[in-house]
Coordinates of C-alpha atoms in Angstrom, one line a residue:
M558 CA 31.7 -13.0 -66.8
V559 CA 29.1 -15.1 -65.0
V560 CA 30.6 -18.1 -63.2
P561 CA 28.0 -21.0 -63.0
E562 CA 27.3 -22.3 -59.5
L563 CA 28.8 -25.7 -58.9
R564 CA 26.3 -28.5 -58.6
P565 CA 27.9 -29.9 -55.3
W566 CA 27.4 -26.5 -53.7
R567 CA 23.8 -26.3 -54.8
A568 CA 23.1 -29.7 -53.3
A569 CA 24.9 -28.8 -50.0
R570 CA 23.6 -25.2 -49.7
P571 CA 20.4 -25.9 -47.7
R572 CA 22.3 -27.8 -45.0
V573 CA 25.1 -25.3 -45.0
E574 CA 22.7 -22.5 -44.6
R575 CA 20.9 -24.3 -41.7
I576 CA 24.2 -24.9 -40.0
A577 CA 25.2 -21.3 -40.5
N578 CA 22.0 -20.1 -38.9
A579 CA 22.4 -22.5 -36.0
V580 CA 25.9 -21.4 -35.1
R581 CA 25.5 -17.6 -36.0
P582 CA 24.3 -16.7 -32.5
R583 CA 27.4 -18.4 -31.0
L584 CA 29.8 -16.7 -33.4
A585 CA 28.1 -13.4 -32.7
R586 CA 28.6 -13.8 -29.0
A587 CA 32.3 -14.8 -29.6
G588 CA 32.8 -11.8 -31.8
A589 CA 31.3 -9.5 -29.2
A590 CA 33.5 -10.9 -26.5
A591 CA 36.6 -10.5 -28.7
R592 CA 35.7 -6.9 -30.0
P593 CA 37.2 -4.8 -27.1
R594 CA 40.5 -6.5 -27.3
V595 CA 40.6 -6.3 -31.1
A596 CA 39.7 -2.6 -30.9
R597 CA 42.6 -2.0 -28.6
L598 CA 45.0 -4.0 -30.8
T599 CA 43.7 -2.2 -33.9
R600 CA 44.2 1.3 -32.3
A601 CA 47.7 0.2 -31.3
L602 CA 48.4 -1.0 -34.8
L603 CA 46.8 1.9 -36.7
H604 CA 47.7 4.8 -34.3
P605 CA 51.3 4.2 -33.0
P606 CA 52.3 6.6 -30.1
R607 CA 55.1 8.3 -32.0
P608 CA 53.9 10.9 -34.5
R609 CA 55.2 10.0 -37.9
A610 CA 53.8 9.5 -41.4
V611 CA 51.9 6.3 -41.8
Q612 CA 52.1 4.7 -45.3
T613 CA 49.2 3.0 -47.0
W614 CA 50.9 -0.4 -46.6
Q615 CA 50.9 0.1 -42.9
Y616 CA 47.2 0.7 -42.7
T617 CA 46.7 -2.4 -44.8
A618 CA 48.9 -4.5 -42.6
G619 CA 47.3 -3.2 -39.4
A620 CA 43.8 -3.9 -40.7
A621 CA 44.7 -7.3 -41.9
T622 CA 46.3 -8.2 -38.6
A623 CA 43.2 -7.0 -36.7
G624 CA 40.9 -9.0 -38.9
L625 CA 43.0 -12.1 -38.3
L626 CA 42.9 -11.5 -34.6
L627 CA 39.2 -11.1 -34.6
A628 CA 38.8 -14.3 -36.6
A629 CA 41.1 -16.1 -34.2
G630 CA 39.0 -15.0 -31.3
V631 CA 35.8 -16.1 -32.9
V632 CA 37.0 -19.6 -33.9
T633 CA 38.7 -20.2 -30.5
T634 CA 35.5 -19.4 -28.7
A635 CA 33.3 -21.4 -31.1
G636 CA 35.4 -24.7 -30.9
P637 CA 35.9 -27.6 -31.0
W638 CA 38.5 -27.5 -33.9
D639 CA 40.9 -30.0 -35.2
A640 CA 44.6 -29.5 -35.9
D641 CA 44.0 -28.0 -39.3
G642 CA 41.7 -25.2 -38.0
Q643 CA 38.7 -26.8 -39.7
R644 CA 35.7 -28.2 -37.8
T645 CA 35.8 -31.8 -38.9
A646 CA 32.2 -32.4 -38.3
E647 CA 31.2 -29.6 -40.6
R648 CA 33.8 -30.4 -43.2
D649 CA 32.6 -34.0 -43.4
R650 CA 28.8 -33.4 -43.1
A651 CA 27.9 -30.0 -44.3
A652 CA 28.2 -30.9 -48.0
A653 CA 27.0 -34.5 -47.6
L654 CA 23.7 -35.8 -48.8
E655 CA 20.9 -35.9 -46.3
R656 CA 21.0 -39.3 -44.5
T657 CA 19.9 -40.6 -41.2
G658 CA 22.4 -41.8 -38.7
G659 CA 22.8 -44.9 -36.6
A660 CA 19.7 -45.7 -34.6
D661 CA 19.6 -46.1 -30.8
H662 CA 17.6 -48.9 -29.2
G663 CA 14.2 -49.3 -30.8
R664 CA 14.6 -46.5 -33.3
S665 CA 14.6 -46.5 -37.1
G666 CA 17.0 -44.9 -39.5
T667 CA 19.5 -47.7 -40.4
T668 CA 21.8 -47.0 -43.3
A669 CA 24.2 -49.0 -45.3
G670 CA 27.8 -48.0 -45.3
T671 CA 30.3 -47.3 -42.5
P672 CA 30.1 -43.8 -41.0
R673 CA 33.3 -41.8 -40.7
P674 CA 34.8 -41.7 -37.2
A675 CA 33.6 -38.7 -35.2
P676 CA 35.9 -35.7 -35.3
S677 CA 38.8 -35.2 -32.9
A678 CA 38.3 -33.0 -29.9
A679 CA 42.0 -33.1 -28.8
P680 CA 42.9 -29.4 -29.4
V681 CA 40.3 -28.2 -26.9
L682 CA 41.3 -30.7 -24.1
M683 CA 43.5 -29.3 -21.4
G684 CA 45.4 -30.8 -18.5
L685 CA 43.6 -31.7 -15.3
D686 CA 44.8 -30.4 -12.0
G687 CA 43.2 -33.3 -10.1
A688 CA 40.8 -31.1 -8.2
T689 CA 37.5 -32.8 -7.6
S690 CA 35.8 -30.5 -5.0
A691 CA 32.4 -29.0 -6.0
V692 CA 32.2 -25.3 -6.4
D693 CA 29.4 -23.0 -5.5
T694 CA 26.9 -23.3 -8.3
K695 CA 25.2 -20.1 -7.2
K696 CA 28.2 -18.1 -8.3
A697 CA 27.6 -16.7 -11.8
A698 CA 29.7 -14.9 -14.3
P699 CA 29.0 -11.1 -14.6
G700 CA 25.6 -10.7 -16.2
G701 CA 25.0 -14.4 -16.3
K702 CA 22.7 -16.7 -14.4
P703 CA 24.0 -19.2 -11.8
L704 CA 24.3 -22.6 -13.5
S705 CA 21.9 -24.2 -11.1
D706 CA 19.2 -21.6 -12.0
V707 CA 19.7 -22.5 -15.7
L708 CA 19.6 -26.3 -15.4
R709 CA 17.2 -27.0 -12.5
P710 CA 14.0 -26.0 -14.3
L711 CA 15.0 -27.8 -17.5
L712 CA 15.8 -31.0 -15.6
G713 CA 12.5 -30.7 -13.7
A714 CA 10.5 -30.9 -17.0
S715 CA 7.6 -33.4 -16.7
A716 CA 8.8 -35.2 -19.8
L717 CA 11.8 -36.4 -17.7
G718 CA 9.6 -38.4 -15.3
G719 CA 9.8 -38.6 -11.6
T720 CA 13.5 -39.5 -11.1
H721 CA 16.5 -37.8 -12.6
A722 CA 20.1 -37.1 -11.8
A723 CA 22.7 -34.8 -13.3
A724 CA 26.3 -33.7 -13.1
V725 CA 28.4 -31.1 -14.9
V726 CA 32.2 -31.1 -14.6
D727 CA 34.9 -28.8 -15.9
V728 CA 37.2 -31.2 -17.9
A729 CA 40.2 -28.9 -17.6
T730 CA 40.2 -28.8 -13.8
G731 CA 38.1 -31.8 -12.8
R732 CA 35.9 -29.5 -10.7
R733 CA 32.2 -30.3 -10.4
L734 CA 30.2 -27.3 -11.4
Y735 CA 26.7 -28.7 -10.9
G736 CA 25.1 -31.8 -9.4
T737 CA 21.7 -33.1 -8.4
D738 CA 21.5 -36.6 -7.0
A739 CA 24.8 -37.2 -8.9
G740 CA 25.6 -40.2 -6.7
K741 CA 22.2 -41.9 -7.3
A742 CA 22.6 -45.1 -9.3
L743 CA 20.1 -45.3 -12.1
T744 CA 19.6 -47.4 -15.2
P745 CA 22.0 -45.9 -17.7
A746 CA 20.8 -47.6 -20.9
S747 CA 23.3 -47.2 -23.8
T748 CA 25.5 -44.7 -21.9
T749 CA 26.9 -47.9 -20.4
K750 CA 29.0 -48.1 -23.6
I751 CA 31.1 -45.2 -22.3
A752 CA 32.2 -47.4 -19.5
T753 CA 32.7 -50.4 -21.8
A754 CA 34.9 -48.2 -24.1
V755 CA 37.1 -46.9 -21.2
A756 CA 37.5 -50.5 -19.8
A757 CA 38.4 -52.0 -23.2
L758 CA 40.9 -49.3 -24.2
S759 CA 42.5 -49.5 -20.7
A760 CA 42.8 -53.3 -20.9
L761 CA 43.8 -53.8 -24.6
G762 CA 45.2 -50.5 -25.7
P763 CA 44.1 -48.4 -28.7
D764 CA 46.2 -50.2 -31.3
H765 CA 44.9 -53.7 -30.5
R766 CA 43.4 -55.6 -33.4
F767 CA 41.1 -58.7 -33.5
T768 CA 42.1 -61.5 -35.9
T769 CA 40.1 -64.1 -37.7
R770 CA 42.2 -66.9 -39.2
A771 CA 41.9 -70.1 -41.4
A772 CA 44.0 -73.0 -40.1
L773 CA 44.7 -76.4 -41.6
E774 CA 45.0 -79.5 -39.4
P775 CA 48.1 -81.3 -40.6
D776 CA 46.9 -84.8 -39.7
T777 CA 43.3 -84.7 -40.9
G778 CA 43.4 -82.0 -43.6
E779 CA 40.5 -80.3 -41.9
L780 CA 40.2 -76.5 -42.6
V781 CA 39.1 -74.6 -39.5
L782 CA 37.7 -71.0 -39.6
V783 CA 38.8 -69.7 -36.2
G784 CA 36.8 -66.8 -34.7
G785 CA 38.8 -64.2 -33.0
G786 CA 35.9 -62.1 -31.7
D787 CA 36.2 -59.5 -34.4
P788 CA 32.9 -57.6 -34.5
T789 CA 33.8 -55.8 -37.7
L790 CA 34.3 -58.9 -39.9
T791 CA 32.2 -58.5 -43.1
A792 CA 31.2 -60.7 -46.0
R793 CA 30.3 -57.8 -48.2
A794 CA 32.1 -57.1 -51.4
K795 CA 33.5 -53.8 -50.3
A796 CA 35.8 -54.0 -47.3
A797 CA 38.2 -51.1 -48.1
G798 CA 41.2 -51.0 -45.8
T799 CA 41.0 -54.7 -44.9
S800 CA 44.0 -55.8 -43.0
R801 CA 45.2 -59.1 -44.5
S802 CA 47.8 -61.5 -43.1
G803 CA 49.1 -59.1 -40.6
E804 CA 49.3 -56.1 -42.9
A805 CA 48.4 -52.7 -41.4
G806 CA 45.7 -51.9 -44.0
S807 CA 44.4 -48.4 -44.5
G808 CA 42.1 -48.4 -41.5
E809 CA 39.1 -47.2 -43.6
G810 CA 37.3 -50.5 -43.6
W811 CA 36.7 -53.7 -41.8
A812 CA 38.2 -57.2 -42.0
G813 CA 36.9 -59.0 -45.1
L814 CA 35.7 -62.6 -45.2
R815 CA 36.1 -62.6 -49.0
E816 CA 39.7 -61.6 -48.7
L817 CA 40.3 -64.3 -46.1
A818 CA 38.8 -66.9 -48.4
A819 CA 40.9 -65.7 -51.4
D820 CA 44.1 -65.9 -49.4
T821 CA 43.2 -69.3 -48.0
A822 CA 42.4 -70.7 -51.4
K823 CA 45.8 -69.5 -52.7
A824 CA 47.5 -71.3 -49.8
L825 CA 45.5 -74.5 -50.5
H826 CA 46.3 -74.4 -54.2
K827 CA 50.0 -74.2 -53.4
R828 CA 49.6 -77.4 -51.5
G829 CA 47.8 -79.1 -54.3
I830 CA 44.6 -79.2 -52.2
R831 CA 41.3 -78.7 -54.0
K832 CA 38.8 -80.2 -51.5
V833 CA 38.6 -79.8 -47.7
T834 CA 36.5 -80.6 -44.7
L835 CA 35.4 -77.2 -43.4
S836 CA 34.8 -76.5 -39.7
Y837 CA 34.5 -73.4 -37.6
D838 CA 35.8 -72.6 -34.1
T839 CA 33.9 -70.3 -31.7
T840 CA 35.5 -71.5 -28.4
L841 CA 37.1 -68.1 -27.6
Y842 CA 33.8 -67.1 -25.9
S843 CA 31.8 -69.0 -23.4
G844 CA 28.5 -68.8 -21.5
P845 CA 25.1 -68.0 -23.1
A846 CA 25.2 -66.4 -26.5
L847 CA 21.7 -64.9 -26.1
H848 CA 21.4 -61.7 -24.2
P849 CA 18.9 -61.7 -21.2
I850 CA 16.5 -59.6 -23.3
G851 CA 16.1 -62.6 -25.6
V852 CA 15.8 -62.6 -29.4
N853 CA 15.9 -59.0 -30.4
D854 CA 16.7 -56.8 -33.4
N855 CA 19.1 -54.7 -31.3
L856 CA 21.7 -57.5 -30.8
A857 CA 22.7 -60.8 -32.5
P858 CA 23.5 -63.8 -30.4
V859 CA 27.1 -63.1 -29.2
S860 CA 29.7 -65.2 -31.0
A861 CA 33.4 -65.1 -31.5
L862 CA 32.7 -65.6 -35.2
M863 CA 30.1 -63.5 -37.1
A864 CA 30.0 -61.6 -40.3
D865 CA 28.2 -58.2 -40.5
E866 CA 26.8 -58.7 -37.0
G867 CA 24.4 -61.4 -38.4
R868 CA 22.3 -58.7 -40.1
T869 CA 20.0 -59.9 -42.8
D870 CA 18.9 -56.6 -44.3
G871 CA 22.1 -55.1 -45.6
S872 CA 22.2 -52.4 -42.8
S873 CA 25.3 -51.5 -40.9
S874 CA 23.8 -49.9 -37.8
G875 CA 20.6 -49.7 -35.7
P876 CA 18.0 -52.5 -35.2
A877 CA 17.8 -55.2 -37.8
P878 CA 16.7 -58.8 -38.2
R879 CA 19.5 -61.2 -37.2
V880 CA 20.4 -64.8 -38.1
S881 CA 19.9 -67.3 -35.2
D882 CA 23.4 -68.7 -35.5
P883 CA 26.0 -66.1 -36.6
A884 CA 28.9 -68.5 -36.7
K885 CA 27.3 -71.0 -38.9
D886 CA 26.1 -68.2 -41.2
A887 CA 29.6 -66.8 -41.5
A888 CA 31.2 -70.2 -42.1
G889 CA 28.6 -70.9 -44.8
K890 CA 29.5 -67.7 -46.6
F891 CA 33.2 -68.5 -46.3
A892 CA 32.5 -71.9 -47.9
G893 CA 30.8 -70.1 -50.8
F894 CA 33.8 -67.8 -51.3
L895 CA 36.2 -70.8 -51.3
K896 CA 34.1 -72.4 -53.9
D897 CA 34.3 -69.3 -56.1
A898 CA 38.1 -69.6 -55.7
G899 CA 38.2 -73.3 -56.8
I900 CA 38.1 -75.0 -53.4
T901 CA 35.3 -77.5 -52.7
T902 CA 34.2 -77.9 -49.0
T903 CA 31.9 -80.0 -47.0
S904 CA 29.0 -78.4 -45.2
P905 CA 30.7 -76.6 -42.2
G906 CA 30.1 -77.7 -38.7
P907 CA 31.5 -76.6 -35.2
S908 CA 34.9 -77.8 -34.1
K909 CA 38.0 -76.6 -32.3
A910 CA 41.4 -75.9 -33.9
S911 CA 44.2 -77.9 -32.3
T912 CA 47.5 -76.3 -31.3
R913 CA 49.1 -78.1 -34.3
A914 CA 46.8 -76.4 -36.8
Q915 CA 48.8 -74.4 -39.4
T916 CA 47.5 -70.9 -40.0
L917 CA 47.0 -70.3 -43.8
A918 CA 45.6 -66.8 -43.8
T919 CA 44.4 -64.1 -41.5
V920 CA 42.4 -60.8 -41.6
S921 CA 42.4 -58.3 -38.8
S922 CA 40.1 -55.5 -37.7
P923 CA 41.1 -51.9 -37.7
P924 CA 42.7 -50.7 -34.4
L925 CA 40.6 -50.8 -31.3
S926 CA 40.5 -47.0 -31.3
E927 CA 38.5 -47.0 -34.5
V928 CA 36.3 -49.9 -33.4
V929 CA 35.4 -47.9 -30.2
E930 CA 34.5 -44.8 -32.2
R931 CA 32.2 -46.9 -34.4
M932 CA 30.6 -48.4 -31.3
L933 CA 29.9 -45.0 -29.6
T934 CA 28.9 -43.1 -32.8
N935 CA 26.3 -45.7 -33.8
S936 CA 25.5 -47.1 -30.4
D937 CA 26.5 -50.5 -31.7
N938 CA 25.4 -53.2 -29.2
D939 CA 27.2 -56.0 -31.0
I940 CA 30.5 -54.3 -30.8
A941 CA 29.9 -53.4 -27.2
E942 CA 29.3 -57.0 -26.2
A943 CA 32.4 -58.1 -28.1
L944 CA 34.5 -55.5 -26.3
A945 CA 33.2 -56.6 -22.9
R946 CA 34.2 -60.2 -23.7
Q947 CA 37.6 -59.1 -25.0
T948 CA 38.2 -57.1 -21.8
A949 CA 37.2 -60.1 -19.8
L950 CA 39.7 -62.4 -21.6
T951 CA 42.5 -59.9 -21.2
S952 CA 41.6 -59.6 -17.5
G953 CA 41.6 -63.4 -16.8
E954 CA 37.9 -63.7 -16.8
P955 CA 35.7 -66.0 -19.0
G956 CA 34.5 -64.5 -22.3
S957 CA 30.9 -64.3 -21.2
F958 CA 28.3 -61.7 -20.1
D959 CA 29.2 -62.2 -16.4
G960 CA 32.9 -62.3 -17.1
G961 CA 32.7 -59.1 -19.1
A962 CA 30.7 -57.3 -16.4
R963 CA 33.2 -58.2 -13.7
A964 CA 36.1 -57.2 -15.9
I965 CA 34.6 -53.8 -16.7
S966 CA 34.0 -53.1 -13.1
A967 CA 37.5 -54.2 -12.1
R968 CA 39.1 -52.0 -14.8
L969 CA 37.2 -48.9 -13.8
T970 CA 38.0 -49.5 -10.1
K971 CA 41.6 -49.8 -11.0
L972 CA 41.4 -46.4 -12.7
G973 CA 40.2 -44.9 -9.4
L974 CA 36.7 -43.9 -10.7
P975 CA 33.7 -43.4 -8.3
M976 CA 32.1 -46.9 -8.4
S977 CA 29.7 -46.6 -5.5
G978 CA 26.3 -47.9 -6.6
A979 CA 27.6 -49.0 -10.0
S980 CA 26.5 -52.5 -11.3
F981 CA 27.3 -54.0 -14.7
H982 CA 25.5 -57.0 -16.3
D983 CA 26.5 -56.5 -19.9
G984 CA 28.6 -54.2 -22.1
S985 CA 25.8 -52.6 -24.2
G986 CA 23.4 -51.2 -21.6
L987 CA 20.5 -53.3 -22.9
D988 CA 20.2 -55.0 -19.5
R989 CA 17.8 -53.0 -17.3
D990 CA 19.7 -54.2 -14.2
D991 CA 22.7 -52.1 -15.1
R992 CA 23.3 -49.2 -12.7
L993 CA 25.5 -46.1 -13.1
T994 CA 25.7 -42.7 -11.5
A995 CA 26.0 -39.3 -13.1
D996 CA 29.2 -38.9 -11.1
L997 CA 30.7 -42.0 -12.7
L998 CA 29.6 -41.0 -16.2
T999 CA 31.3 -37.6 -16.0
A1000 CA 34.3 -39.1 -14.3
L1001 CA 34.7 -41.5 -17.2
L1002 CA 34.6 -38.6 -19.7
V1003 CA 37.1 -36.5 -17.7
T1004 CA 39.4 -39.5 -17.4
A1005 CA 39.2 -40.0 -21.2
G1006 CA 40.3 -36.3 -21.6
D1007 CA 43.3 -36.7 -19.3
P1008 CA 46.5 -35.8 -21.3
G1009 CA 48.2 -38.5 -19.3
R1010 CA 45.9 -41.1 -20.8
P1011 CA 46.0 -40.5 -24.6
G1012 CA 45.0 -44.1 -25.2
L1013 CA 41.5 -43.3 -23.9
R1014 CA 40.9 -40.3 -26.2
P1015 CA 38.7 -42.4 -28.7
V1016 CA 36.0 -42.3 -26.0
L1017 CA 35.6 -38.6 -26.7
T1018 CA 36.3 -38.6 -30.4
G1019 CA 33.7 -41.3 -30.9
L1020 CA 30.8 -39.4 -29.2
P1021 CA 28.1 -38.5 -31.7
V1022 CA 28.2 -34.9 -32.8
A1023 CA 24.9 -33.0 -32.4
G1024 CA 23.2 -32.5 -35.8
F1025 CA 25.9 -34.4 -37.7
T1026 CA 26.8 -38.0 -36.8
G1027 CA 25.4 -41.2 -35.4
T1028 CA 22.5 -41.2 -33.0
L1029 CA 22.6 -37.4 -32.8
A1030 CA 22.5 -36.9 -36.6
D1031 CA 18.8 -36.1 -36.6
R1032 CA 18.8 -34.1 -33.3
Y1033 CA 19.8 -30.4 -32.8
T1034 CA 19.5 -29.9 -36.6
T1035 CA 18.0 -26.4 -36.1
D1036 CA 19.7 -25.7 -32.8
S1037 CA 22.6 -23.4 -31.8
A1038 CA 24.3 -26.4 -30.2
A1039 CA 24.7 -28.2 -33.5
G1040 CA 28.3 -29.3 -33.8
V1041 CA 29.1 -28.1 -30.2
V1042 CA 27.4 -30.8 -28.2
R1043 CA 28.9 -34.3 -28.4
A1044 CA 27.1 -37.0 -26.4
K1045 CA 26.2 -40.6 -26.1
T1046 CA 22.5 -41.3 -26.1
G1047 CA 20.7 -43.9 -24.1
T1048 CA 17.1 -45.1 -24.6
L1049 CA 15.1 -47.9 -23.0
T1050 CA 11.4 -48.1 -22.2
G1051 CA 11.0 -45.5 -19.4
V1052 CA 14.7 -44.5 -19.5
N1053 CA 16.4 -41.6 -21.3
T1054 CA 20.0 -40.5 -20.8
L1055 CA 22.5 -38.2 -22.4
A1056 CA 26.2 -38.0 -21.4
G1057 CA 29.0 -36.2 -23.2
T1058 CA 30.9 -33.0 -23.6
V1059 CA 30.1 -29.4 -24.6
V1060 CA 32.1 -26.2 -25.1
D1061 CA 30.2 -23.5 -23.2
A1062 CA 30.0 -19.8 -24.1
D1063 CA 33.2 -19.1 -22.1
G1064 CA 35.1 -21.7 -24.2
R1065 CA 35.3 -24.2 -21.4
L1066 CA 35.1 -27.9 -22.2
L1067 CA 32.5 -29.4 -19.8
A1068 CA 31.5 -33.0 -19.3
F1069 CA 27.9 -33.6 -18.4
A1070 CA 25.5 -36.5 -17.6
F1071 CA 21.8 -36.2 -17.5
M1072 CA 19.8 -39.3 -16.5
A1073 CA 16.0 -39.8 -16.3
S1074 CA 13.9 -42.8 -15.2
G1075 CA 10.1 -43.2 -15.3
T1076 CA 9.7 -41.3 -18.6
T1077 CA 6.5 -42.0 -20.6
D1078 CA 7.2 -40.0 -23.7
P1079 CA 10.5 -41.0 -25.3
L1080 CA 10.6 -38.1 -27.9
G1081 CA 9.5 -35.6 -25.3
A1082 CA 12.3 -36.8 -23.0
E1083 CA 14.8 -36.6 -25.7
S1084 CA 13.8 -33.0 -26.5
A1085 CA 14.0 -32.1 -22.8
L1086 CA 17.5 -33.5 -22.6
D1087 CA 18.6 -31.7 -25.8
R1088 CA 17.2 -28.4 -24.5
T1089 CA 19.3 -28.9 -21.3
A1090 CA 22.5 -29.6 -23.2
T1091 CA 21.8 -26.6 -25.5
A1092 CA 21.3 -24.4 -22.4
L1093 CA 24.6 -25.6 -21.0
A1094 CA 26.4 -24.8 -24.3
G1095 CA 25.0 -21.3 -24.3
C1096 CA 25.7 -20.6 -20.7
G1097 CA 28.5 -18.4 -19.5
C1098 CA 27.7 -19.5 -15.9
G1099 CA 30.0 -19.8 -12.9

């Protein structure tokens, strides 16, 4: 009997074959490494020391056990894996339709729809012993090159310009394995978001949610839409998992402005109200709304109230045209939804809710852990600036660019991170005056992997996965490091950075940061950084 091939498999097969070809060399190396031990175990199982008759079932059991051991050796070395033994990135992406990921600064490839959070790296993270001393990078594993000999020529590529810095750290031990100008402060571009994520999670906690509410003034009957600084608020029809009126929600979507309007209308109808004066409150934030880069498709004016990040083209990530006044735009859409529900409103204008205003309805964002993952996976500048301001408010600073910068620096200092030379001016990395070091970037990643700080783990799980998600979805697609390298990209004119984690050929989880300034060929610089990360993944170096 011939079983017809399933259509989903036919659609997914080209990508699956490409992934298989990419990871085959790594699996072969892992199998070779595991073979001697498996052979010994097999001999012990199939040839016991005492001479006695061996039944067929015993041969079968021994062979099956040896096969399982070999498979376990291979998958352990290949990593990272989630708790179910299934590489989440491959599970989610291998059978998916081809689609571009989130775009980094100035790049195309925006897509509608919210990407799934990046896969968890938790099972391959080990405890840190606190050691921070550098090791001799000239020492190599038997038959392998010293790490410095592998990385130095790649980092010296002409595409990386005249200035670069790098650091590689063993996450399990905290020991630095390689460094070149690792303490030199350079423009980090979007890798700044790693620092913003650590600071926000440290200040607010991974379960924190941002709430938008509609409140009714008891004296005037004015209805005020109060912005809570939620960067995930959406006016789109599908907001699956929306958290309404304090409910937990499924966590699969974002807070819905339509749902808020529907609940508000119900509350007004119960009071016999059919017409209201509508206002909106954005006073949670202060200071300039416009980033120093000016009007730019990479970032909307920062406001405590906005829907869909002020995008006008239906996209959910990457550069896009933005409205000039996100709060007014969101309030206008809210008024339209109220009208659909039988409530007539005036044209909305700015105001401030009093302490006596009665909350009629609320919607809340997913937990901060999910918001951070979305920010890192898509390199989302709007979320980054919102998190910087939220960190500032929690830290007693004004909700502004300057307040956010001070709060991020203070939070990282409190964590004991190496802050020498670091300078923050925003949360997204769009400001060219930002300065970070390779030492600080790797220290942030190591801290996020500390078992004693589980609340910081979304910093690692949110990193784009090479060849699969976010800003790395269209990179490493024919590379052996696909699915193994997880890193935050950073791109500004003349600046290219890459910082993240990789599992090397010995199964160690390494944190790395590669920074380059003075680059003139962005694509060439990206390729050079990718080759360096790939070499690190394939290196069994000391």
